[in-house]
Short mmCIF file of C-alpha atoms in Angstrom, two decimals:
data_model
loop_
_atom_site.label_atom_id
_atom_site.label_comp_id
_atom_site.label_asym_id
_atom_site.label_seq_id
_atom_site.Cartn_x
_atom_site.Cartn_y
_atom_site.Cartn_z
CA MET A 321 85.51 114.20 92.08
CA GLU A 322 85.67 116.05 88.78
CA GLN A 323 89.09 117.46 89.76
CA ALA A 324 90.32 114.00 90.80
CA ILE A 325 89.32 112.62 87.39
CA LEU A 326 91.13 115.48 85.62
CA GLU A 327 94.22 114.84 87.76
CA ALA A 328 94.10 111.13 86.85
CA LYS A 329 93.87 111.95 83.13
CA LYS A 330 96.84 114.29 83.48
CA GLY A 331 98.89 111.44 84.95
CA ILE A 332 97.75 108.92 82.34
CA GLU A 333 98.59 111.25 79.46
CA ALA A 334 102.02 112.00 80.93
CA GLY A 335 102.75 108.27 81.29
CA HIS A 336 103.18 108.54 85.06
CA GLY A 337 101.01 105.53 86.00
CA GLY A 338 97.47 104.23 86.30
CA PRO A 339 94.11 106.05 86.27
CA PHE A 340 94.29 107.17 89.86
CA GLY A 341 93.77 110.81 90.71
CA CYS A 342 93.08 112.41 94.04
CA VAL A 343 92.25 115.75 95.59
CA ILE A 344 91.99 116.78 99.23
CA GLU A 345 89.72 119.61 100.25
CA ASN A 346 89.34 121.63 103.40
CA LYS A 347 86.39 123.98 103.86
CA GLY A 348 85.56 123.81 100.15
CA LYS A 349 89.10 124.63 98.99
CA ILE A 350 91.40 122.10 97.30
CA ILE A 351 94.60 121.93 99.35
CA GLY A 352 96.21 118.81 97.93
CA VAL A 353 96.34 117.10 94.54
CA GLY A 354 98.01 113.98 93.27
CA HIS A 355 97.94 111.29 90.66
CA ASN A 356 99.62 107.93 90.38
CA ARG A 357 103.36 108.49 89.82
CA VAL A 358 104.60 104.93 90.29
CA LEU A 359 106.21 104.68 86.84
CA ILE A 360 107.75 108.16 86.66
CA ASP A 361 109.07 108.11 90.25
CA HIS A 362 110.10 104.42 90.19
CA ASP A 363 108.31 104.24 93.54
CA PRO A 364 105.62 101.66 94.30
CA THR A 365 104.25 103.91 97.08
CA SER A 366 103.67 106.88 94.81
CA HIS A 367 99.91 106.40 94.57
CA GLY A 368 97.57 109.34 93.94
CA GLU A 369 96.33 109.43 97.52
CA ILE A 370 99.85 109.39 98.97
CA VAL A 371 100.97 112.18 96.62
CA ALA A 372 97.89 114.25 97.50
CA ILE A 373 98.36 113.69 101.25
CA ARG A 374 101.98 114.83 101.01
CA ASP A 375 100.89 117.90 99.04
CA ALA A 376 98.13 118.79 101.52
CA CYS A 377 100.44 118.34 104.50
CA LYS A 378 102.98 120.69 102.93
CA GLN A 379 100.28 123.25 102.22
CA LEU A 380 98.99 123.13 105.80
CA GLN A 381 102.45 122.68 107.34
CA SER A 382 100.98 119.84 109.39
CA HIS A 383 100.87 116.06 109.47
CA ASP A 384 97.25 116.22 110.68
CA LEU A 385 94.57 116.55 108.00
CA GLN A 386 91.62 116.46 110.38
CA GLY A 387 88.76 118.44 108.88
CA CYS A 388 89.77 117.46 105.34
CA ASN A 389 87.98 115.25 102.83
CA LEU A 390 89.66 113.14 100.17
CA TYR A 391 88.24 112.42 96.70
CA THR A 392 89.87 109.66 94.69
CA THR A 393 89.02 107.91 91.43
CA ALA A 394 89.32 104.44 93.00
CA GLU A 395 88.78 102.82 96.38
CA PRO A 396 92.05 103.31 98.27
CA CYS A 397 94.31 100.29 98.45
CA PRO A 398 95.26 99.14 101.96
CA MET A 399 98.42 101.30 101.94
CA CYS A 400 96.52 104.42 100.93
CA LEU A 401 93.70 103.72 103.34
CA GLY A 402 96.28 103.40 106.10
CA ALA A 403 97.80 106.74 105.09
CA CYS A 404 94.35 108.37 105.13
CA LEU A 405 93.73 107.04 108.63
CA TRP A 406 97.17 108.15 109.86
CA ALA A 407 96.51 111.62 108.42
CA ASN A 408 93.12 111.82 110.22
CA ILE A 409 91.20 112.56 107.02
CA ASP A 410 87.51 112.95 107.86
CA LYS A 411 85.83 111.39 104.80
CA ILE A 412 87.06 109.41 101.83
CA TYR A 413 84.99 109.52 98.64
CA TYR A 414 85.91 107.14 95.84
CA GLY A 415 84.65 106.45 92.33
CA CYS A 416 85.54 102.88 91.28
CA ASN A 417 85.78 100.01 93.77
CA ARG A 418 88.58 97.45 94.22
CA PHE A 419 86.86 95.00 91.87
CA ASP A 420 86.71 97.64 89.12
CA THR A 421 90.42 98.21 89.69
CA GLU A 422 91.12 94.48 89.42
CA ASN A 423 89.17 94.38 86.13
CA ILE A 424 91.68 96.77 84.52
CA GLY A 425 94.70 94.76 85.68
CA PHE A 426 95.65 96.11 89.10
CA ARG A 427 96.21 93.68 91.94
CA ASP A 428 94.81 95.30 95.08
CA ASN A 429 93.04 92.06 95.96
CA VAL A 430 96.38 90.33 96.55
CA PHE A 431 96.74 92.35 99.76
CA TYR A 432 93.41 91.18 101.11
CA GLU A 433 94.33 87.60 100.19
CA PHE A 434 97.71 88.08 101.94
CA LEU A 435 95.96 88.78 105.22
CA GLU A 436 93.94 85.58 104.86
CA ARG A 437 97.09 83.52 104.12
CA GLN A 438 98.71 84.79 107.32
CA LYS A 439 96.40 82.47 109.24
CA ASP A 440 98.30 79.50 107.75
CA GLU A 441 101.66 79.06 109.51
CA SER A 442 103.30 77.46 106.45
CA SER A 443 102.77 80.50 104.22
CA LYS A 444 103.43 83.30 106.71
CA LYS A 445 105.41 86.23 105.38
CA LEU A 446 104.88 88.47 108.40
CA LEU A 447 106.96 87.15 111.31
CA CYS A 448 107.68 88.56 114.76
CA VAL A 449 111.36 88.40 115.84
CA ASP A 450 113.42 89.95 118.67
CA HIS A 451 110.28 91.06 120.45
CA GLU A 452 111.99 91.67 123.81
CA ASP A 453 114.74 93.84 122.31
CA CYS A 454 112.19 95.91 120.43
CA LEU A 455 110.07 96.25 123.58
CA LYS A 456 113.15 97.74 125.29
CA LEU A 457 113.46 100.26 122.45
CA PHE A 458 109.79 101.18 122.85
CA ALA A 459 110.22 101.56 126.61
CA TYR A 460 113.19 103.86 126.02
CA TYR A 461 111.14 106.00 123.62
CA LYS A 462 108.23 106.13 126.04
CA SER A 463 110.55 107.31 128.82
CA LEU A 464 111.62 110.36 126.80
CA GLU A 465 109.68 113.59 126.62
CA HIS A 466 108.16 113.73 123.15
CA LYS A 467 105.10 114.75 121.24
CA LEU A 468 102.81 111.97 120.11
CA TYR A 469 101.42 112.20 116.60
#
């Protein structure tokens, strides 16, 4: 966690974004590092965890980070948690929780509230359309020889 905190400070001092630093380790060796780069990259997905996952994947030449642990200064937002799960990261260790993050002005809670609002038809933002056509696309993909990931 000490390295994640140092990475976060590096990003803060460079003006890259919020106090979010992350490291990924495998067998005691750091293989991926990242800090929030939302402001410098003009990219709302450039969170510390995402940057560190991309770095670790490049280092390992793999999209599978099974056997790796992630250390981050704050509880991963839903996007970052999803990325951790897709990457097969074994354990996620975080410092501050989502309520601590909200207390310094970040809006992670809006995503949890969004999921609750989806139960109300009048405020739905997530809508299913052209299901049959997309099912045909999926069937086509499934019929091809390919590697699942």
